[in-house]
Coordinates of C-alpha atoms in Angstrom, one line a residue:
M572 CA 45.2 -45.8 -51.3
S573 CA 43.9 -42.8 -53.0
T574 CA 41.2 -42.8 -55.5
I575 CA 41.3 -40.9 -58.8
P576 CA 38.3 -38.6 -59.3
E577 CA 36.2 -39.5 -62.4
T578 CA 34.3 -37.3 -64.7
P579 CA 30.6 -37.9 -64.5
R580 CA 29.2 -39.4 -67.7
T581 CA 25.7 -37.8 -67.4
K582 CA 25.0 -34.2 -67.0
T583 CA 23.4 -33.1 -63.7
A584 CA 20.5 -30.7 -63.7
F585 CA 21.5 -27.2 -62.5
N586 CA 18.7 -25.2 -60.8
P587 CA 19.9 -21.8 -59.8
S588 CA 18.2 -20.6 -56.6
T589 CA 18.9 -18.1 -53.8
P590 CA 19.4 -19.7 -50.4
T591 CA 17.0 -18.3 -47.8
T592 CA 19.0 -19.1 -44.7
S593 CA 22.6 -18.8 -45.8
R594 CA 24.9 -16.2 -44.4
I595 CA 27.0 -13.9 -46.5
T596 CA 30.7 -14.9 -46.3
G597 CA 33.1 -12.3 -45.0
S598 CA 30.4 -9.9 -43.9
H599 CA 29.3 -8.9 -40.5
V600 CA 25.7 -9.0 -41.6
Q601 CA 24.0 -12.3 -40.5
S602 CA 20.5 -13.8 -40.2
S603 CA 18.3 -13.0 -37.3
P604 CA 19.3 -15.1 -34.4
H605 CA 15.8 -15.4 -32.8
Y606 CA 13.7 -16.5 -35.8
T607 CA 13.5 -20.3 -35.8
T608 CA 11.7 -20.5 -39.1
T609 CA 12.6 -19.2 -42.6
R610 CA 10.1 -16.4 -42.4
R611 CA 11.9 -13.1 -41.6
H612 CA 11.2 -9.4 -41.6
S613 CA 14.1 -8.5 -43.9
L614 CA 16.6 -10.2 -46.2
Y615 CA 19.5 -10.1 -43.7
G616 CA 17.6 -9.8 -40.4
V617 CA 19.3 -6.6 -39.2
E618 CA 16.1 -4.7 -38.6
D619 CA 15.6 -6.5 -35.3
R620 CA 16.7 -3.9 -32.7
I621 CA 18.5 -4.4 -29.5
I622 CA 16.3 -3.7 -26.5
I623 CA 18.2 -2.9 -23.3
D624 CA 16.5 -2.1 -19.9
P625 CA 19.4 -0.9 -17.8
G626 CA 18.5 -0.8 -14.2
S627 CA 20.8 0.2 -11.3
L628 CA 20.9 -3.4 -10.2
I629 CA 19.5 -5.7 -12.9
W630 CA 19.7 -5.5 -16.7
K631 CA 17.3 -7.1 -19.2
V632 CA 18.4 -7.5 -22.8
G633 CA 17.1 -9.1 -26.0
F634 CA 15.8 -8.6 -29.5
S635 CA 12.7 -6.7 -30.6
G636 CA 9.8 -8.9 -31.6
E637 CA 10.3 -11.4 -28.8
G638 CA 8.1 -12.0 -25.8
R639 CA 10.8 -12.2 -23.2
P640 CA 14.3 -11.0 -22.7
R641 CA 17.2 -13.2 -23.9
E642 CA 19.1 -12.7 -20.6
V643 CA 18.5 -11.1 -17.2
F644 CA 21.7 -10.5 -15.2
Y645 CA 23.2 -8.4 -12.4
A646 CA 25.0 -5.5 -13.9
G647 CA 27.4 -5.4 -10.9
G648 CA 28.3 -9.0 -11.1
K649 CA 27.5 -11.8 -8.7
S650 CA 28.0 -9.5 -5.8
A651 CA 24.6 -7.9 -6.7
R652 CA 26.1 -4.4 -6.2
A653 CA 24.2 -1.5 -7.7
L654 CA 25.9 0.5 -10.5
W655 CA 24.7 3.8 -9.1
G656 CA 22.8 5.2 -6.2
L657 CA 20.7 8.2 -5.2
K658 CA 23.6 10.1 -3.9
R659 CA 26.6 11.5 -5.7
A660 CA 29.9 12.9 -4.4
T661 CA 30.0 16.6 -3.8
D662 CA 33.8 17.0 -4.3
S663 CA 34.8 17.4 -7.9
A664 CA 37.7 15.0 -7.7
E665 CA 35.7 12.3 -6.0
R666 CA 32.8 12.8 -8.5
L667 CA 35.2 12.5 -11.4
E668 CA 36.6 9.3 -10.0
E669 CA 33.1 7.9 -9.5
D670 CA 32.2 8.8 -13.1
K671 CA 35.3 7.0 -14.4
L672 CA 34.5 3.9 -12.5
L673 CA 30.9 4.1 -13.7
D674 CA 32.1 4.3 -17.3
I675 CA 34.2 1.2 -16.9
R676 CA 31.4 -0.8 -15.4
L677 CA 28.9 0.4 -18.0
E678 CA 31.3 -0.4 -20.8
Q679 CA 31.8 -3.9 -19.4
S680 CA 28.1 -4.5 -19.1
L681 CA 27.4 -3.2 -22.6
R682 CA 30.1 -5.3 -24.2
A683 CA 28.8 -8.3 -22.4
V684 CA 25.3 -7.6 -23.8
F685 CA 26.5 -7.7 -27.5
H686 CA 29.4 -10.2 -27.3
D687 CA 28.2 -12.7 -24.6
S688 CA 24.5 -12.5 -24.3
L689 CA 23.2 -11.7 -27.8
L690 CA 26.3 -12.7 -29.9
T691 CA 25.7 -10.0 -32.5
D692 CA 27.7 -7.2 -34.1
P693 CA 26.8 -3.8 -32.5
K694 CA 27.7 -2.0 -35.7
A695 CA 24.6 -3.5 -37.5
R696 CA 22.0 -3.1 -34.8
K697 CA 20.0 -0.1 -33.7
V698 CA 19.5 0.1 -29.9
I699 CA 16.5 1.1 -27.8
I700 CA 17.3 2.1 -24.2
I701 CA 14.4 1.8 -21.8
E702 CA 14.9 4.7 -19.4
N703 CA 13.4 5.6 -16.1
P704 CA 12.0 9.2 -16.1
L705 CA 14.4 10.0 -13.2
L706 CA 17.5 8.4 -14.7
P707 CA 20.4 10.8 -13.9
L708 CA 21.6 12.7 -16.9
H709 CA 25.3 11.8 -16.5
I710 CA 24.4 8.1 -16.7
K711 CA 22.2 8.6 -19.7
E712 CA 25.1 10.5 -21.4
A713 CA 27.6 7.8 -20.5
L714 CA 25.4 5.1 -22.0
A715 CA 25.1 7.0 -25.3
R716 CA 28.8 7.8 -25.4
I717 CA 29.8 4.2 -24.9
L718 CA 27.3 2.9 -27.5
F719 CA 28.4 5.5 -30.1
E720 CA 32.1 5.8 -29.5
N721 CA 33.1 2.4 -28.3
L722 CA 30.6 0.0 -29.8
Q723 CA 29.8 2.1 -33.0
V724 CA 26.1 1.4 -33.0
P725 CA 24.2 3.2 -35.8
S726 CA 21.5 4.8 -33.6
V727 CA 20.2 4.9 -30.1
S728 CA 16.6 5.6 -29.0
F729 CA 15.4 6.5 -25.5
A730 CA 11.9 5.5 -24.5
S731 CA 10.0 6.0 -21.2
S732 CA 9.7 2.8 -19.2
H733 CA 6.3 3.8 -17.9
L734 CA 4.9 4.3 -21.4
L735 CA 6.3 1.1 -22.7
S736 CA 4.8 -0.8 -19.8
L737 CA 1.4 0.6 -20.6
L738 CA 1.8 -0.3 -24.3
A739 CA 2.6 -3.9 -23.3
V740 CA -0.9 -4.3 -21.8
G741 CA -2.5 -2.7 -24.8
R742 CA -3.3 0.7 -23.4
I743 CA -2.3 4.3 -24.0
T744 CA -3.9 5.9 -20.9
G745 CA -3.3 5.0 -17.3
L746 CA -1.3 5.6 -14.1
V747 CA 1.9 3.5 -13.9
L748 CA 3.7 2.8 -10.7
D749 CA 7.3 1.5 -11.2
C750 CA 8.6 0.0 -7.9
G751 CA 12.2 -0.6 -8.7
N752 CA 15.5 -0.9 -6.8
L753 CA 16.3 2.7 -5.8
E754 CA 12.9 4.5 -5.9
S755 CA 9.3 4.1 -6.8
V756 CA 7.9 6.4 -9.4
A757 CA 4.2 7.1 -10.2
L758 CA 3.6 8.7 -13.6
P759 CA 0.2 9.5 -15.2
I760 CA 0.0 8.9 -19.0
F761 CA -2.8 10.2 -21.2
A762 CA -3.1 9.3 -24.9
A763 CA 0.4 8.0 -24.9
R764 CA 1.8 11.3 -23.6
P765 CA 3.5 11.1 -20.2
L766 CA 2.5 13.9 -17.9
F767 CA 6.0 14.5 -16.4
S768 CA 4.9 17.5 -14.4
Q769 CA 2.6 15.3 -12.3
L770 CA 5.3 12.7 -11.6
R771 CA 5.7 11.6 -7.9
S772 CA 8.4 9.5 -6.4
T773 CA 9.5 8.0 -3.1
P774 CA 12.7 6.2 -2.0
L775 CA 10.6 3.3 -0.5
A776 CA 11.6 0.6 -3.0
G777 CA 13.8 -2.5 -3.2
Q778 CA 16.9 -0.9 -1.6
R779 CA 14.9 0.2 1.4
F780 CA 13.3 -3.3 1.6
L781 CA 16.8 -4.9 1.7
S782 CA 18.0 -2.4 4.3
H783 CA 15.1 -3.2 6.6
L784 CA 15.5 -6.9 6.0
R785 CA 19.1 -6.7 7.0
S786 CA 18.3 -4.8 10.2
L787 CA 15.6 -7.3 11.2
L788 CA 17.8 -10.3 10.5
L789 CA 20.8 -8.9 12.5
L790 CA 18.5 -8.4 15.5
F791 CA 16.1 -11.3 15.4
G792 CA 17.7 -13.8 13.1
T793 CA 19.7 -16.8 14.2
Y794 CA 22.9 -18.2 12.8
V795 CA 23.8 -21.8 13.4
A796 CA 27.5 -22.4 12.9
P797 CA 28.6 -25.5 11.0
T798 CA 29.6 -28.6 13.0
S799 CA 33.1 -28.8 14.3
P800 CA 35.5 -31.5 12.8
G801 CA 35.8 -34.5 15.1
I802 CA 33.8 -37.3 16.5
A803 CA 31.6 -35.4 19.0
N804 CA 29.7 -32.4 17.6
L805 CA 28.3 -29.6 19.7
P806 CA 24.5 -29.4 20.0
Q807 CA 22.7 -26.8 17.9
A808 CA 21.9 -24.7 20.9
S809 CA 25.6 -24.2 21.6
R810 CA 26.3 -23.3 18.0
S811 CA 23.5 -20.7 17.7
M812 CA 24.5 -17.0 17.7
R813 CA 23.6 -13.7 16.2
V814 CA 23.8 -13.4 12.4
P815 CA 27.3 -12.0 11.5
Q816 CA 27.1 -8.9 9.3
E817 CA 29.5 -10.3 6.7
I818 CA 27.1 -13.1 6.0
L819 CA 24.3 -10.8 4.9
T820 CA 25.8 -9.7 1.6
N821 CA 23.7 -8.2 -1.1
E822 CA 23.6 -11.6 -2.9
V823 CA 22.2 -13.4 0.1
L824 CA 19.7 -10.7 0.8
E825 CA 18.4 -10.7 -2.7
E826 CA 18.1 -14.5 -2.5
I827 CA 16.1 -14.2 0.7
K828 CA 13.9 -11.5 -0.8
T829 CA 13.1 -13.4 -4.0
R830 CA 12.6 -16.8 -2.6
C831 CA 11.5 -16.4 1.0
C832 CA 9.6 -13.1 1.5
F833 CA 6.0 -12.2 0.7
V834 CA 3.5 -9.5 1.6
G835 CA 1.0 -10.4 4.3
D836 CA -2.5 -9.0 4.8
S837 CA -3.1 -5.6 6.2
L838 CA -3.0 -5.3 9.9
A839 CA -6.0 -4.1 11.9
P840 CA -6.1 -0.3 12.4
T841 CA -6.1 -0.6 16.2
D842 CA -3.1 -2.8 16.2
S843 CA -1.2 -1.0 13.5
D844 CA -1.4 2.2 15.4
A845 CA 0.0 0.7 18.6
G846 CA 3.5 1.9 17.9
D847 CA 2.3 5.5 17.3
N848 CA -0.1 5.8 20.3
G849 CA 2.4 4.5 22.8
P850 CA 4.3 1.5 24.0
I851 CA 2.6 -1.8 24.2
P852 CA 1.8 -2.9 27.8
D853 CA 4.3 -5.1 29.6
D854 CA 2.0 -8.1 29.8
S855 CA 1.8 -8.3 26.0
V856 CA 5.5 -8.1 25.3
T857 CA 7.1 -11.4 24.7
S858 CA 10.4 -12.0 26.2
S859 CA 13.3 -12.4 23.8
D860 CA 14.4 -15.8 25.2
I861 CA 11.1 -17.5 24.7
D862 CA 11.0 -20.0 21.8
M863 CA 7.3 -20.8 21.9
P864 CA 4.9 -18.6 20.0
P865 CA 2.5 -16.4 21.9
T866 CA -0.8 -17.9 23.0
S867 CA -2.8 -15.4 21.0
D868 CA -1.6 -17.0 17.7
P869 CA -4.2 -18.8 15.7
P870 CA -4.1 -22.6 15.9
Q871 CA -1.6 -24.3 13.7
S872 CA -2.8 -25.9 10.5
E873 CA -2.4 -29.6 9.7
S874 CA 0.7 -28.9 7.5
E875 CA 2.4 -27.1 10.4
F876 CA 1.8 -29.9 12.8
S877 CA 3.4 -32.3 10.3
F878 CA 6.7 -30.5 10.8
A879 CA 6.5 -30.4 14.6
G880 CA 9.3 -31.9 16.5
R881 CA 11.9 -31.4 13.7
E882 CA 13.9 -28.7 15.6
S883 CA 17.0 -29.5 13.7
G884 CA 15.3 -28.7 10.5
V885 CA 17.3 -31.3 8.5
S886 CA 15.1 -34.3 7.8
S887 CA 15.6 -37.2 5.4
Q888 CA 13.4 -35.7 2.8
H889 CA 14.8 -32.2 3.0
D890 CA 18.5 -33.0 3.1
S891 CA 18.9 -32.0 -0.6
S892 CA 17.0 -28.8 -0.3
E893 CA 18.6 -25.5 0.5
Y894 CA 15.6 -24.5 2.7
S895 CA 13.8 -26.4 5.4
V896 CA 10.7 -25.6 7.5
I897 CA 10.7 -25.5 11.3
S898 CA 7.6 -25.1 13.4
T899 CA 8.4 -22.8 16.2
P900 CA 9.7 -19.2 15.7
R901 CA 13.1 -18.5 17.2
M902 CA 14.5 -15.1 18.0
G903 CA 18.2 -15.2 17.4
G904 CA 20.9 -14.4 19.9
R905 CA 20.9 -13.5 23.5
P906 CA 19.7 -10.1 24.8
Q907 CA 23.3 -9.1 25.8
D908 CA 24.5 -9.8 22.2
R909 CA 22.0 -7.5 20.5
P910 CA 22.8 -3.9 19.5
P911 CA 21.2 -1.3 21.9
G912 CA 20.1 1.2 19.2
N913 CA 16.4 1.1 18.2
E914 CA 16.1 -2.3 20.0
N915 CA 13.0 -1.2 21.9
R916 CA 11.2 0.1 18.8
L917 CA 12.1 -3.0 16.8
Q918 CA 11.1 -5.3 19.6
I919 CA 7.7 -3.6 19.8
L920 CA 7.3 -4.1 16.0
A921 CA 8.4 -7.7 16.3
D922 CA 5.9 -8.4 19.1
M923 CA 3.1 -6.9 17.0
Y924 CA 4.1 -8.7 13.8
M925 CA 4.4 -12.0 15.5
R926 CA 0.8 -11.8 16.8
H927 CA -0.4 -11.3 13.2
S928 CA 1.9 -13.8 11.4
T929 CA 1.3 -17.4 10.7
A930 CA 4.3 -18.0 8.4
T931 CA 6.8 -20.6 9.3
D932 CA 10.5 -20.1 9.8
L933 CA 12.9 -21.1 7.1
R934 CA 16.5 -22.2 7.1
L935 CA 19.0 -21.0 4.5
R936 CA 22.3 -22.6 4.0
V937 CA 25.1 -20.0 3.6
E938 CA 28.8 -20.0 3.5
P939 CA 30.4 -19.3 6.9
P940 CA 32.2 -15.9 7.3
A941 CA 35.9 -15.8 6.6
S942 CA 36.6 -14.6 10.1
M943 CA 35.8 -18.0 11.6
A944 CA 38.6 -20.3 12.0
N945 CA 38.8 -23.3 9.6
S946 CA 35.6 -22.0 7.9
S947 CA 36.6 -23.7 4.6
T948 CA 36.6 -27.2 6.1
L949 CA 33.4 -27.0 8.3
G950 CA 30.8 -26.9 5.5
Y951 CA 27.8 -24.6 5.3
G952 CA 26.3 -22.6 8.1
T953 CA 22.5 -22.0 8.6
V954 CA 20.6 -18.8 8.9
I955 CA 17.2 -19.2 10.5
I956 CA 14.7 -16.6 9.0
P957 CA 11.7 -16.0 11.3
G958 CA 8.4 -16.3 9.6
W959 CA 7.2 -12.9 10.7
I960 CA 10.2 -11.3 9.1
R961 CA 9.4 -13.1 5.8
E962 CA 5.8 -11.8 5.9
R963 CA 6.2 -8.3 7.5
T964 CA 9.4 -6.9 6.1
A965 CA 7.4 -5.3 3.3
E966 CA 5.5 -3.2 5.8
V967 CA 8.2 -0.5 5.4
L968 CA 6.9 0.1 1.8
F969 CA 3.4 0.9 3.0
E970 CA 4.2 3.1 6.0
G971 CA 3.3 6.7 5.1
G972 CA 2.9 10.0 6.8
D973 CA 6.4 11.4 5.8
V974 CA 6.5 14.4 3.6
D975 CA 9.7 13.3 1.8
E976 CA 9.1 9.6 1.9
G977 CA 5.5 8.9 1.2
S978 CA 4.1 5.4 1.0
L979 CA 3.4 3.7 -2.3
A980 CA -0.3 4.4 -1.9
E981 CA 0.3 8.0 -1.1
I982 CA 2.3 8.8 -4.2
I983 CA -0.4 7.2 -6.4
L984 CA -3.0 9.4 -4.8
D985 CA -0.8 12.5 -4.9
A986 CA -0.4 12.0 -8.6
L987 CA -4.2 11.8 -9.0
L988 CA -4.5 15.0 -7.1
K989 CA -2.2 16.8 -9.5
V990 CA -3.8 15.7 -12.8
P991 CA -6.8 17.6 -14.2
V992 CA -10.2 16.8 -12.6
D993 CA -11.6 15.4 -15.8
L994 CA -8.8 12.8 -16.1
R995 CA -9.0 11.4 -12.5
K996 CA -11.7 8.9 -13.1
T997 CA -10.0 7.5 -16.2
L998 CA -6.6 7.2 -14.6
A999 CA -7.9 5.8 -11.3
S1000 CA -9.6 3.0 -13.2
S1001 CA -6.4 2.1 -15.1
I1002 CA -3.6 1.7 -12.5
L1003 CA -0.7 -0.5 -13.6
I1004 CA 2.0 -1.8 -11.2
V1005 CA 5.4 -2.8 -12.6
G1006 CA 8.9 -3.3 -11.3
A1007 CA 10.8 -6.1 -9.7
T1008 CA 9.8 -5.3 -6.1
S1009 CA 6.1 -5.6 -7.1
M1010 CA 6.7 -9.3 -7.8
L1011 CA 6.6 -10.2 -4.2
P1012 CA 3.6 -12.5 -3.6
G1013 CA 0.6 -10.5 -2.3
F1014 CA 2.1 -7.1 -3.2
I1015 CA -0.5 -5.9 -5.7
P1016 CA -3.6 -7.0 -3.6
R1017 CA -2.1 -5.4 -0.5
L1018 CA -1.5 -2.1 -2.4
H1019 CA -5.1 -2.0 -3.5
V1020 CA -6.1 -2.4 0.2
E1021 CA -3.7 0.4 1.2
L1022 CA -5.2 2.7 -1.5
L1023 CA -8.7 2.3 0.0
R1024 CA -7.4 2.8 3.5
A1025 CA -5.5 6.0 2.6
I1026 CA -8.4 7.5 0.7
S1027 CA -10.9 6.7 3.5
P1028 CA -12.0 9.4 6.0
P1029 CA -9.5 9.9 8.8
P1030 CA -10.4 8.8 12.3
P1031 CA -11.9 11.5 14.6
S1032 CA -9.3 13.6 16.3
S1033 CA -8.8 13.1 20.0
R1034 CA -7.6 16.7 20.6
Q1035 CA -9.7 18.7 23.0
H1036 CA -11.1 21.9 21.8
T1037 CA -10.3 24.7 24.3
R1038 CA -12.0 27.7 22.7
S1039 CA -15.7 27.6 23.5
D1040 CA -16.4 30.9 21.8
K1041 CA -15.2 29.6 18.4
P1042 CA -16.2 26.4 16.5
P1043 CA -13.6 23.7 16.3
P1044 CA -11.4 23.9 13.2
P1045 CA -12.2 21.4 10.4
Q1046 CA -10.1 18.2 10.5
Y1047 CA -7.4 18.0 7.8
D1048 CA -8.6 15.6 5.1
R1049 CA -5.9 15.2 2.5
Y1050 CA -7.7 13.1 0.0
A1051 CA -11.3 14.3 0.5
T1052 CA -11.6 15.3 -3.2
L1053 CA -10.6 11.8 -4.3
R1054 CA -13.1 10.0 -2.2
P1055 CA -15.7 9.8 -5.0
L1056 CA -13.2 7.7 -7.0
I1057 CA -13.4 4.8 -4.6
P1058 CA -15.7 2.7 -6.8
Y1059 CA -13.4 3.3 -9.8
L1060 CA -10.0 2.5 -8.2
T1061 CA -8.7 -0.5 -10.2
I1062 CA -5.4 -2.1 -10.8
V1063 CA -5.4 -3.7 -14.3
N1064 CA -2.8 -6.3 -13.5
N1065 CA -4.2 -7.4 -10.1
P1066 CA -4.0 -11.2 -10.0
S1067 CA -6.9 -11.3 -7.5
P1068 CA -9.1 -8.3 -8.0
P1069 CA -11.8 -7.6 -5.4
A1070 CA -15.5 -7.5 -6.2
P1071 CA -16.1 -4.6 -8.6
L1072 CA -18.1 -1.6 -7.5
S1073 CA -18.6 0.0 -11.0
D1074 CA -18.6 -0.9 -14.6
R1075 CA -15.2 0.6 -15.1
A1076 CA -13.7 -1.6 -12.3
K1077 CA -15.4 -4.6 -13.8
N1078 CA -14.0 -4.0 -17.3
N1079 CA -10.5 -3.2 -16.2
G1080 CA -9.7 -5.1 -13.0
G1081 CA -7.3 -7.9 -13.7
K1082 CA -7.7 -7.7 -17.4
A1083 CA -4.1 -7.0 -18.3
P1084 CA -2.0 -9.7 -20.0
A1085 CA -0.2 -12.0 -17.6
F1086 CA 3.3 -10.5 -18.2
S1087 CA 5.8 -10.5 -15.4
P1088 CA 5.8 -7.0 -13.7
A1089 CA 9.6 -7.0 -13.8
T1090 CA 9.8 -7.5 -17.6
M1091 CA 6.7 -5.5 -18.6
A1092 CA 8.7 -2.5 -19.7
W1093 CA 11.1 -4.7 -21.7
V1094 CA 8.1 -6.3 -23.4
G1095 CA 6.8 -2.9 -24.3
G1096 CA 10.2 -2.0 -25.8
S1097 CA 10.2 -5.2 -27.8
L1098 CA 6.8 -4.3 -29.2
A1099 CA 7.9 -0.7 -30.0
G1100 CA 11.0 -2.0 -31.7
A1101 CA 9.0 -4.4 -33.9
L1102 CA 6.7 -1.6 -34.9
K1103 CA 9.6 0.8 -35.5
T1104 CA 8.3 3.3 -33.0
G1105 CA 11.0 3.4 -30.4
G1106 CA 10.9 7.1 -29.5
T1107 CA 13.2 9.9 -30.7
E1108 CA 16.1 8.3 -32.6
V1109 CA 19.6 9.8 -32.3
S1110 CA 21.9 8.7 -35.1
R1111 CA 25.7 8.4 -34.8
E1112 CA 26.2 11.3 -37.3
K1113 CA 24.1 13.6 -35.2
W1114 CA 26.0 12.6 -32.1
D1115 CA 29.4 13.3 -33.8
E1116 CA 28.2 16.7 -35.0
A1117 CA 27.2 17.8 -31.5
D1118 CA 30.6 16.8 -30.0
P1119 CA 31.7 19.8 -27.8
D1120 CA 35.2 18.4 -27.3
M1121 CA 36.1 19.1 -31.0
E1122 CA 35.2 22.7 -30.7
N1123 CA 37.0 23.1 -27.4
T1124 CA 40.1 21.4 -28.8
D1125 CA 40.2 23.6 -32.0
R1126 CA 39.8 26.7 -29.9
S1127 CA 42.5 25.7 -27.4
M1128 CA 44.9 24.8 -30.1
S1129 CA 44.5 28.2 -31.8
E1130 CA 44.8 30.2 -28.6
T1131 CA 47.4 28.2 -26.7
P1132 CA 51.1 27.9 -27.8
A1133 CA 52.5 24.4 -28.4
R1134 CA 54.5 24.3 -25.2
G1135 CA 51.3 24.8 -23.1
N1136 CA 49.3 22.0 -24.8
R1137 CA 50.4 19.5 -22.1
Q1138 CA 49.1 21.7 -19.3
V1139 CA 45.8 22.2 -21.2
Q1140 CA 45.4 18.4 -21.6
Q1141 CA 46.1 17.8 -17.9
S1142 CA 43.5 20.5 -16.9
R1143 CA 40.9 19.0 -19.2
A1144 CA 41.6 15.5 -17.8
L1145 CA 40.5 16.8 -14.4
Q1146 CA 37.2 18.2 -15.6
T1147 CA 33.9 16.5 -16.1
P1148 CA 33.1 15.8 -19.7
P1149 CA 30.6 18.3 -21.1
M1150 CA 27.0 17.3 -21.7
R1151 CA 25.5 17.1 -25.2
N1152 CA 22.1 18.5 -26.0
V1153 CA 21.2 16.0 -28.7
L1154 CA 19.7 13.4 -26.3
P1155 CA 16.0 13.8 -25.6
D1156 CA 15.3 14.7 -22.0
W1157 CA 12.1 16.0 -20.5
T1158 CA 13.9 17.9 -17.8
R1159 CA 15.5 20.2 -20.3
L1160 CA 12.3 21.2 -22.0
P1161 CA 11.2 24.8 -21.5
L1162 CA 8.2 25.5 -19.3
P1163 CA 4.9 26.2 -21.2
V1164 CA 4.6 29.9 -22.2
G1165 CA 1.8 31.7 -20.5
A1166 CA -0.2 34.7 -21.8
P1167 CA 1.8 36.9 -24.2
S1168 CA 3.1 40.2 -22.8
V1169 CA 0.9 43.2 -23.5
A1170 CA 1.6 46.9 -23.7
I1171 CA -1.1 49.4 -22.6
N1172 CA -1.2 52.8 -24.3
S1173 CA -3.5 55.5 -22.9
T1174 CA -4.5 58.4 -25.1
S1175 CA -7.0 61.2 -24.8
V1176 CA -9.3 62.0 -27.8
G1177 CA -11.8 64.8 -27.5
G1178 CA -11.8 64.8 -23.7
S1179 CA -12.4 61.1 -23.5
S1180 CA -9.7 58.6 -22.7
Q1181 CA -9.1 55.5 -24.7
T1182 CA -7.0 52.6 -23.8
T1183 CA -5.3 50.4 -26.4
V1184 CA -4.1 47.0 -25.4
V1185 CA -1.4 45.9 -27.8
S1186 CA -0.4 42.3 -27.9
P1187 CA 1.7 40.4 -30.5
T1188 CA -1.4 38.9 -32.1
S1189 CA -4.2 41.4 -31.8
Q1190 CA -5.1 45.0 -30.8
T1191 CA -8.1 45.8 -28.7
R1192 CA -9.4 49.3 -28.1
V1193 CA -11.4 49.9 -25.0
G1194 CA -13.1 53.3 -24.4
A1195 CA -13.7 54.7 -20.9

């Protein structure tokens, strides 16, 4: 039964007011999505910029003014595959194909940022891209092209990741080391100005860590196959084998790196040089089929004894956990199953690391490889990760001595050698470590120890001097000029700084805010976006004006007849798109101009010669 609406007999008070949180109907402009209160920067909340930190492996996205990213995701999907690498195809056709695939992946990632992660309209948001100083130009061009032409953003700004990381800790001067996925880059910054000419880099980074971890697990790890269906199951010893290569995917290796690995203390100098001075004696080499730890290991702690006897690794209280702890280290596989290449060298390293490792082994549940029969019905397999691998895989990042692949400590000291002398003390006392790889537990304290070891005097040379008539040549000391900086070497975000040796070290050591090293560049970008100082801004109008394709199209249409247009379009489709010069890039800046050119004019007046030096700014007359 329907009711008839009645007219109210009394007048209601009408108070006109403007709603503070209502959205405009039919418009793409909406309120800020991250302000939970009614207080906002602007009326419509569109001044909050989009901060994107596009790494080769992981992207971090969010709004300016926030203290953490909205979402952190793998750009290559769940497979944890990097979007680009350090190498590029040399053939033009292969390179063009790689660029097209890269454009597709970048477009998918950028659309996911706006439509899935942030739920905002890209046409109403300015974007700040946090770029690495060594970001390839074609990737930078592709990011700008997709943002302007596909997503129609109003403007894009590119800001240095090292500078933004320094701003996040409240400083404008310091030496920043970014240890990322593809490479580690050390960049000095003075008064908010990056000194790009003193930049130093090394490929020892996250990708090298994963490659080394894969090699060690293939040689020394153990894979326990799942139980067979039936009443009687085979024992664990019969199901143990070498780790199959198809199991160690990038996703599994990233999981092991982030949840299992850490950085151990520095080895003793006498033991760390054993691999260089010669092979370890036979009596100290542990056989590969021995399961018990060497007798030289330190005694087990009470917690380690509590897990003794649980060889299966699956107890009642650890059934629901993906990891379980076992007491004795196991070396996977039989000797005849291991690859012959580099086995002797890796075995020597394994014996040395096992003597200096107290970490316990871990078990990781993984899906069995597809090559095994009935793998879908057998459940999960188990990968046994030796404790010394968890602790000593990061040693590859601290091994120096190579000209092209210096250690992390060496590139920091090389950058200090390149800066002016009067800036060395200031930069050495303000070292900042950022990047996802630096989040390994114990990474920053170990790096401080490696800095002191690299800058210390080298050991005396054992080379015999054969010329008695001449004095022996001086020993090469690479960092002798930096040795007075030892009391001032300080890492500002060191979680456990050592005892300070100077006032500078006391005032700077460990004083940085407790931001995560992996998100520090994004936090700096969020701060810069809130302060409207996001670097050089490139608007969409400026991008359209600098389009080289329009000029080439007009020229080709005027010079080529109509029947040849199809051939011109096909030839242009096989060419790499031209670069635009509107994007800021420090590699395209001209070198600083030296002294102006001069012209020397010699004249003779009254028997005396006079020389006039003419320069663009002044004239000087010198009499001789």
